[in-house]
Amino acid sequence: MGGVRDGMVKKGKGILLGQMGFNKGGGNINWFPGHMAAATKAIRSRLKVSDFVIEVRDARIPLSSANQDLQPMLSGKRRVIALNKKDLANPNIMHRWIRYFDSCKHDCLAINAHSKSSVQQLLDLVEFKLKEVISREPTLLVMVVGVPNVGKSALINSIHQIASYRFPLQHKTKRATVGPLPGVTQDIAGYKIAHQPSVYVLDTPGVLVPSIADIETGLKLALAGSVKDSVVGEERIAQYLLAVLNTRGTPFHWKHLFGRATEGVKPAYDVKDLLPNRRKPQNNSDVLYVENYVTEVKRALYTTLSEFNGSLESEGDLENLIDQQFDMLQIALKIPHKASEARTMVSKKFLALFRMGKLGPFILDDVPDIS
């Protein structure tokens, strides 16, 4: 079985996934457009007048989804790091991340921005942390910041719903005007979450530019959806995901699915429905068909990895395995063999399954050693 043993394979010391051949041949990546720099400048000015910061990060990439350039400024503020999308992150590792941030003297909480109870827990922590300044300030501002697509808007929407329940008048006005503040030329609007003193959560989140020090960090951000697929290319992202799954030995955890009978089931569910932003409501049979696709995808990856005779620490062997898995995924996802752009279609469907959590919960970043 070459470099595969005991169903768990760690990333080999001699291979860096971000520097594999599929990246070298993919051309240079312009990660972000120039206008993002202007957004960062605007955030700095708003941070100056904010009393508290909720820094939202993706729980699957707790470090990669941070903006390192702004960390000194954020560290100087009262802050909580909210690791959102905890339902998509591996709960067995999450506690180690909480412990890591605690060792760095950072308040941290894993949340699901779509869960009111989870968001309420976050707001309770914010109010608790603001207690020491509550007696001195008549109005306190809380700002939500984070890189793209970590769930800032979802969090603010949930905060709005909770605030509307606490203070019903806000429900009619949608948002409350805090008023002019020093250094700010226009009124700032937000949602009131506490009274005496008034605590407002600003209604517009600050979009941070991710700090991409190396290509693997960029690929993690792309895999999590913080960088547009079109910037990197779906195939490149899917190749990276396969490299991660293989080197971690993840498909071996699906062994119990192998041999599971699915013959006779006709997947009438259109594979296009695996893509996001579909408005078509799912019924029970739809869910069944999606799960059939998931089972076939897992079967394809398990079979190819278990029959792999090469070394996962060999870049060439790993790339050959990934090419074979693309062919098997095309069959599993029932994409016509002769279809033009077949690998792109495979990549889109495969990434959609990962992002929906259908391949299981993951944390892509490694927990740093606590010295």
Short mmCIF file of C-alpha atoms in Angstrom, two decimals:
data_model
loop_
_atom_site.label_atom_id
_atom_site.label_comp_id
_atom_site.label_asym_id
_atom_site.label_seq_id
_atom_site.Cartn_x
_atom_site.Cartn_y
_atom_site.Cartn_z
CA MET A 1 0.00 0.00 0.00
CA GLY A 2 3.02 2.28 -0.36
CA GLY A 3 2.65 5.35 1.85
CA VAL A 4 -0.77 4.32 3.19
CA ARG A 5 -0.93 2.65 6.59
CA ASP A 6 -3.51 2.29 9.37
CA GLY A 7 -6.01 4.49 7.55
CA MET A 8 -4.33 7.69 8.69
CA VAL A 9 -1.68 9.41 6.62
CA LYS A 10 -0.23 12.76 7.54
CA LYS A 11 1.16 15.21 5.04
CA GLY A 12 4.63 13.99 4.10
CA LYS A 13 7.58 16.10 5.11
CA GLY A 14 8.90 16.10 1.55
CA ILE A 15 5.72 17.35 -0.13
CA LEU A 16 3.92 20.68 0.16
CA LEU A 17 0.39 20.41 -1.20
CA GLY A 18 0.30 24.06 -2.20
CA GLN A 19 3.35 23.62 -4.41
CA MET A 20 2.28 20.54 -6.35
CA GLY A 21 2.37 20.44 -10.13
CA PHE A 22 -1.30 21.34 -10.61
CA ASN A 23 -0.50 24.73 -9.04
CA LYS A 24 2.74 25.32 -10.91
CA GLY A 25 0.96 24.90 -14.22
CA GLY A 26 -2.09 26.90 -13.26
CA GLY A 27 -0.67 30.35 -13.85
CA ASN A 28 -0.29 33.23 -11.44
CA ILE A 29 -3.21 34.05 -9.18
CA ASN A 30 -4.41 37.60 -8.63
CA TRP A 31 -6.15 36.82 -5.37
CA PHE A 32 -8.04 40.07 -4.83
CA PRO A 33 -9.02 43.16 -6.82
CA GLY A 34 -7.51 46.53 -5.98
CA HIS A 35 -10.67 48.02 -4.48
CA MET A 36 -10.27 45.76 -1.45
CA ALA A 37 -7.43 47.97 -0.23
CA ALA A 38 -9.85 50.90 0.00
CA ALA A 39 -12.20 48.74 2.07
CA THR A 40 -9.39 47.96 4.51
CA LYS A 41 -8.67 51.67 4.92
CA ALA A 42 -12.34 52.35 5.69
CA ILE A 43 -12.35 49.57 8.29
CA ARG A 44 -9.38 51.10 10.10
CA SER A 45 -11.30 54.35 10.58
CA ARG A 46 -14.39 52.55 11.86
CA LEU A 47 -12.34 50.41 14.20
CA LYS A 48 -11.07 53.56 15.89
CA VAL A 49 -14.57 54.45 17.08
CA SER A 50 -15.64 50.90 17.93
CA ASP A 51 -15.62 49.75 21.54
CA PHE A 52 -15.67 46.05 20.76
CA VAL A 53 -14.90 43.86 17.74
CA ILE A 54 -16.41 40.53 16.76
CA GLU A 55 -13.87 39.04 14.38
CA VAL A 56 -15.64 36.32 12.41
CA ARG A 57 -13.47 33.52 11.06
CA ASP A 58 -14.29 30.27 9.31
CA ALA A 59 -14.09 27.45 11.85
CA ARG A 60 -12.57 25.21 9.14
CA ILE A 61 -9.63 27.60 8.71
CA PRO A 62 -9.19 29.43 12.04
CA LEU A 63 -5.81 30.94 11.09
CA SER A 64 -6.04 31.14 7.30
CA SER A 65 -9.25 33.20 7.52
CA ALA A 66 -7.56 35.96 9.54
CA ASN A 67 -6.18 39.24 8.26
CA GLN A 68 -2.69 39.31 9.73
CA ASP A 69 -2.04 42.95 8.81
CA LEU A 70 -4.89 44.15 11.01
CA GLN A 71 -4.14 41.80 13.93
CA PRO A 72 -2.06 44.40 15.83
CA MET A 73 -4.95 46.87 15.64
CA LEU A 74 -7.54 44.21 16.47
CA SER A 75 -5.46 42.94 19.38
CA GLY A 76 -5.54 46.43 20.84
CA LYS A 77 -9.35 46.34 20.98
CA ARG A 78 -11.72 44.40 23.16
CA ARG A 79 -12.41 41.47 20.89
CA VAL A 80 -13.86 38.01 20.56
CA ILE A 81 -12.93 35.64 17.74
CA ALA A 82 -16.12 33.94 16.53
CA LEU A 83 -15.34 30.71 14.71
CA ASN A 84 -18.42 30.47 12.51
CA LYS A 85 -19.73 27.43 10.61
CA LYS A 86 -18.86 25.16 13.52
CA ASP A 87 -21.36 22.66 12.12
CA LEU A 88 -18.93 22.13 9.20
CA ALA A 89 -15.82 21.86 11.40
CA ASN A 90 -14.48 18.75 13.10
CA PRO A 91 -15.75 18.91 16.71
CA ASN A 92 -12.99 16.54 17.85
CA ILE A 93 -10.38 19.17 16.98
CA MET A 94 -12.35 22.34 17.73
CA HIS A 95 -11.63 22.20 21.47
CA ARG A 96 -7.90 22.23 20.71
CA TRP A 97 -8.37 25.45 18.74
CA ILE A 98 -10.29 27.05 21.59
CA ARG A 99 -7.46 26.06 23.93
CA TYR A 100 -4.90 27.48 21.48
CA PHE A 101 -6.61 30.89 21.30
CA ASP A 102 -7.01 30.86 25.07
CA SER A 103 -3.25 30.34 25.38
CA CYS A 104 -2.82 33.42 23.15
CA LYS A 105 -5.07 35.41 25.53
CA HIS A 106 -7.80 35.71 22.87
CA ASP A 107 -11.46 35.19 23.72
CA CYS A 108 -12.82 32.66 21.25
CA LEU A 109 -16.19 31.03 20.70
CA ALA A 110 -17.31 28.51 18.09
CA ILE A 111 -20.71 29.52 16.68
CA ASN A 112 -23.33 28.81 14.05
CA ALA A 113 -24.53 32.19 12.75
CA HIS A 114 -27.86 30.68 11.69
CA SER A 115 -28.63 29.47 15.21
CA LYS A 116 -30.24 32.06 17.48
CA SER A 117 -29.14 30.26 20.63
CA SER A 118 -25.56 30.19 19.38
CA VAL A 119 -25.64 33.90 18.49
CA GLN A 120 -27.29 34.71 21.82
CA GLN A 121 -24.38 32.99 23.56
CA LEU A 122 -22.01 35.23 21.59
CA LEU A 123 -23.94 38.39 22.51
CA ASP A 124 -23.93 37.37 26.18
CA LEU A 125 -20.14 37.11 25.99
CA VAL A 126 -19.92 40.53 24.30
CA GLU A 127 -22.03 42.16 27.02
CA PHE A 128 -19.99 40.46 29.73
CA LYS A 129 -16.73 41.72 28.22
CA LEU A 130 -18.14 45.25 27.97
CA LYS A 131 -19.21 45.39 31.61
CA GLU A 132 -16.05 47.16 32.70
CA VAL A 133 -16.71 50.12 30.39
CA ILE A 134 -20.49 50.14 30.58
CA SER A 135 -20.50 52.43 33.61
CA ARG A 136 -18.34 55.02 31.86
CA GLU A 137 -19.84 55.24 28.36
CA PRO A 138 -23.43 56.22 27.41
CA THR A 139 -23.20 54.46 24.01
CA LEU A 140 -21.05 51.52 22.98
CA LEU A 141 -20.39 50.30 19.45
CA VAL A 142 -19.70 46.72 18.40
CA MET A 143 -18.24 46.08 14.95
CA VAL A 144 -18.34 42.80 13.02
CA VAL A 145 -15.35 42.16 10.76
CA GLY A 146 -14.05 39.22 8.76
CA VAL A 147 -12.77 38.05 5.39
CA PRO A 148 -15.34 37.33 2.63
CA ASN A 149 -17.89 34.54 3.05
CA VAL A 150 -17.23 33.63 6.68
CA GLY A 151 -20.83 34.45 7.65
CA LYS A 152 -20.68 38.10 8.73
CA SER A 153 -24.02 39.02 7.14
CA ALA A 154 -25.71 35.89 8.48
CA LEU A 155 -24.46 36.79 11.95
CA ILE A 156 -25.70 40.39 11.68
CA ASN A 157 -29.09 39.16 10.43
CA SER A 158 -29.41 36.88 13.45
CA ILE A 159 -28.35 39.73 15.74
CA HIS A 160 -31.02 41.90 14.11
CA GLN A 161 -33.69 39.28 14.83
CA ILE A 162 -32.61 38.99 18.46
CA ALA A 163 -32.42 42.81 18.79
CA SER A 164 -35.89 43.19 17.27
CA TYR A 165 -37.29 40.85 19.90
CA ARG A 166 -35.55 42.72 22.73
CA PHE A 167 -36.45 46.16 21.38
CA PRO A 168 -39.58 45.81 19.18
CA LEU A 169 -39.44 49.37 17.81
CA GLN A 170 -36.34 48.40 15.85
CA HIS A 171 -38.33 45.88 13.86
CA LYS A 172 -40.19 48.69 12.12
CA THR A 173 -37.18 50.86 11.40
CA LYS A 174 -34.94 47.93 10.34
CA ARG A 175 -31.99 49.65 11.95
CA ALA A 176 -31.24 52.35 14.48
CA THR A 177 -29.15 55.45 13.91
CA VAL A 178 -26.46 55.77 16.51
CA GLY A 179 -25.58 59.32 15.54
CA PRO A 180 -22.48 61.30 14.62
CA LEU A 181 -19.24 60.26 16.27
CA PRO A 182 -15.81 61.89 16.47
CA GLY A 183 -13.77 61.21 13.37
CA VAL A 184 -16.78 59.97 11.39
CA THR A 185 -18.34 62.33 8.88
CA GLN A 186 -21.64 60.47 8.56
CA ASP A 187 -24.10 58.81 10.89
CA ILE A 188 -23.44 55.18 11.72
CA ALA A 189 -26.38 52.81 11.81
CA GLY A 190 -26.66 49.69 13.90
CA TYR A 191 -28.90 47.34 15.87
CA LYS A 192 -29.47 47.99 19.54
CA ILE A 193 -28.77 44.92 21.68
CA ALA A 194 -28.70 46.47 25.16
CA HIS A 195 -30.01 49.49 27.02
CA GLN A 196 -28.52 51.69 29.76
CA PRO A 197 -26.02 52.08 28.37
CA SER A 198 -26.99 51.55 24.78
CA VAL A 199 -24.98 48.91 22.96
CA TYR A 200 -25.23 48.84 19.17
CA VAL A 201 -23.92 46.34 16.66
CA LEU A 202 -23.04 48.20 13.47
CA ASP A 203 -25.27 47.01 10.64
CA THR A 204 -22.52 46.92 7.99
CA PRO A 205 -19.72 44.40 8.48
CA GLY A 206 -16.12 45.21 7.71
CA VAL A 207 -14.77 43.06 4.90
CA LEU A 208 -11.14 42.21 5.54
CA VAL A 209 -8.66 41.26 2.83
CA PRO A 210 -7.25 37.82 3.70
CA SER A 211 -3.52 37.62 4.28
CA ILE A 212 -2.26 35.11 1.74
CA ALA A 213 1.37 34.43 2.58
CA ASP A 214 1.57 31.28 0.48
CA ILE A 215 -0.45 29.43 -2.12
CA GLU A 216 -1.72 26.77 0.29
CA THR A 217 -3.32 29.43 2.47
CA GLY A 218 -4.96 30.80 -0.68
CA LEU A 219 -6.21 27.35 -1.65
CA LYS A 220 -7.70 26.82 1.81
CA LEU A 221 -9.53 30.15 1.51
CA ALA A 222 -10.74 29.19 -1.97
CA LEU A 223 -11.90 25.78 -0.75
CA ALA A 224 -13.86 27.44 2.08
CA GLY A 225 -15.35 29.95 -0.38
CA SER A 226 -13.57 33.13 0.77
CA VAL A 227 -11.91 33.48 -2.62
CA LYS A 228 -14.07 33.20 -5.74
CA ASP A 229 -13.71 29.90 -7.59
CA SER A 230 -13.14 31.75 -10.84
CA VAL A 231 -10.02 33.42 -9.41
CA VAL A 232 -8.26 30.13 -8.72
CA GLY A 233 -10.13 27.71 -10.98
CA GLU A 234 -12.49 24.97 -9.80
CA GLU A 235 -10.22 22.17 -11.01
CA ARG A 236 -7.23 23.47 -9.07
CA ILE A 237 -9.30 23.76 -5.88
CA ALA A 238 -10.73 20.24 -6.35
CA GLN A 239 -7.23 18.84 -6.91
CA TYR A 240 -6.10 20.46 -3.67
CA LEU A 241 -9.11 19.00 -1.81
CA LEU A 242 -8.32 15.53 -3.14
CA ALA A 243 -4.68 15.94 -2.08
CA VAL A 244 -5.82 16.87 1.45
CA LEU A 245 -8.26 13.95 1.68
CA ASN A 246 -5.71 11.46 0.42
CA THR A 247 -2.77 12.58 2.57
CA ARG A 248 -5.01 12.57 5.65
CA GLY A 249 -6.36 9.12 4.78
CA THR A 250 -9.91 10.43 5.11
CA PRO A 251 -11.47 7.94 2.63
CA PHE A 252 -10.46 5.06 4.95
CA HIS A 253 -13.02 6.37 7.43
CA TRP A 254 -15.68 5.57 4.80
CA LYS A 255 -14.75 1.89 4.62
CA HIS A 256 -18.00 0.85 6.28
CA LEU A 257 -19.86 2.26 3.28
CA PHE A 258 -18.03 -0.01 0.88
CA GLY A 259 -20.27 -2.82 -0.28
CA ARG A 260 -23.39 -0.96 0.78
CA ALA A 261 -26.10 -1.92 -1.68
CA THR A 262 -27.25 0.85 -3.93
CA GLU A 263 -27.98 -1.23 -7.02
CA GLY A 264 -31.45 -0.80 -8.36
CA VAL A 265 -31.66 2.80 -7.17
CA LYS A 266 -32.05 5.15 -10.09
CA PRO A 267 -30.72 8.60 -9.17
CA ALA A 268 -33.36 10.69 -10.88
CA TYR A 269 -32.08 13.69 -8.96
CA ASP A 270 -30.34 16.02 -11.39
CA VAL A 271 -26.67 16.34 -10.44
CA LYS A 272 -26.94 20.06 -11.25
CA ASP A 273 -28.97 20.39 -8.06
CA LEU A 274 -25.77 19.84 -6.09
CA LEU A 275 -24.73 23.35 -7.04
CA PRO A 276 -25.50 26.18 -4.58
CA ASN A 277 -28.16 28.87 -5.01
CA ARG A 278 -30.80 26.49 -6.31
CA ARG A 279 -34.28 27.76 -5.45
CA LYS A 280 -35.98 24.39 -6.00
CA PRO A 281 -37.23 23.09 -2.62
CA GLN A 282 -36.01 19.61 -1.74
CA ASN A 283 -38.34 16.80 -0.76
CA ASN A 284 -37.46 13.50 0.91
CA SER A 285 -36.75 11.71 -2.34
CA ASP A 286 -34.44 14.57 -3.42
CA VAL A 287 -32.42 14.16 -0.23
CA LEU A 288 -32.22 10.40 -0.82
CA TYR A 289 -30.81 10.93 -4.30
CA VAL A 290 -28.22 13.43 -3.04
CA GLU A 291 -27.15 10.94 -0.38
CA ASN A 292 -26.79 8.29 -3.09
CA TYR A 293 -24.40 10.59 -4.93
CA VAL A 294 -22.48 11.18 -1.70
CA THR A 295 -22.18 7.44 -1.12
CA GLU A 296 -20.92 6.86 -4.66
CA VAL A 297 -18.38 9.67 -4.35
CA LYS A 298 -17.08 8.26 -1.06
CA ARG A 299 -16.97 4.78 -2.57
CA ALA A 300 -14.94 6.06 -5.53
CA LEU A 301 -12.38 7.78 -3.30
CA TYR A 302 -12.12 4.85 -0.89
CA THR A 303 -11.66 2.32 -3.68
CA THR A 304 -8.98 4.31 -5.50
CA LEU A 305 -7.02 5.06 -2.33
CA SER A 306 -7.23 1.50 -0.97
CA GLU A 307 -5.94 0.13 -4.30
CA PHE A 308 -3.21 2.76 -4.55
CA ASN A 309 0.25 1.18 -4.73
CA GLY A 310 2.33 4.35 -4.81
CA SER A 311 3.62 6.66 -2.11
CA LEU A 312 1.59 9.61 -0.91
CA GLU A 313 4.89 11.37 -0.18
CA SER A 314 5.73 11.24 -3.88
CA GLU A 315 4.31 14.22 -5.73
CA GLY A 316 4.12 12.29 -8.99
CA ASP A 317 2.35 9.31 -7.41
CA LEU A 318 -0.13 11.55 -5.62
CA GLU A 319 -0.93 13.45 -8.82
CA ASN A 320 -1.49 10.17 -10.68
CA LEU A 321 -3.87 9.07 -7.93
CA ILE A 322 -5.77 12.36 -8.19
CA ASP A 323 -6.11 11.96 -11.97
CA GLN A 324 -7.53 8.48 -11.46
CA GLN A 325 -9.94 9.81 -8.85
CA PHE A 326 -11.21 12.47 -11.25
CA ASP A 327 -12.13 9.70 -13.68
CA MET A 328 -13.92 7.75 -10.94
CA LEU A 329 -15.71 10.87 -9.70
CA GLN A 330 -16.98 11.53 -13.21
CA ILE A 331 -18.63 8.10 -13.13
CA ALA A 332 -19.92 8.54 -9.56
CA LEU A 333 -21.45 11.92 -10.38
CA LYS A 334 -22.84 10.58 -13.68
CA ILE A 335 -21.24 13.23 -15.84
CA PRO A 336 -21.18 12.14 -19.50
CA HIS A 337 -17.76 10.78 -20.46
CA LYS A 338 -17.54 12.84 -23.61
CA ALA A 339 -18.86 16.02 -22.06
CA SER A 340 -16.72 19.03 -22.80
CA GLU A 341 -15.43 20.68 -19.63
CA ALA A 342 -16.05 17.36 -17.84
CA ARG A 343 -13.31 17.94 -15.23
CA THR A 344 -14.70 21.38 -14.49
CA MET A 345 -18.16 19.88 -14.02
CA VAL A 346 -16.73 17.17 -11.74
CA SER A 347 -14.87 19.83 -9.75
CA LYS A 348 -17.96 22.02 -9.24
CA LYS A 349 -20.13 19.14 -8.00
CA PHE A 350 -17.36 17.73 -5.81
CA LEU A 351 -16.65 21.12 -4.20
CA ALA A 352 -20.38 21.65 -3.62
CA LEU A 353 -20.54 18.38 -1.66
CA PHE A 354 -17.58 19.42 0.50
CA ARG A 355 -18.98 22.90 1.18
CA MET A 356 -22.36 21.45 2.18
CA GLY A 357 -20.60 19.24 4.70
CA LYS A 358 -21.58 16.06 2.85
CA LEU A 359 -18.03 14.69 3.00
CA GLY A 360 -17.90 15.22 6.75
CA PRO A 361 -16.68 17.98 9.10
CA PHE A 362 -13.14 19.28 8.51
CA ILE A 363 -10.62 21.70 9.92
CA LEU A 364 -8.00 22.39 7.26
CA ASP A 365 -5.55 24.38 9.39
CA ASP A 366 -3.16 22.60 11.75
CA VAL A 367 -3.28 23.67 15.40
CA PRO A 368 0.01 25.44 16.21
CA ASP A 369 2.13 24.01 19.00
CA ILE A 370 1.55 25.75 22.30
CA SER A 371 5.00 26.50 23.68
#
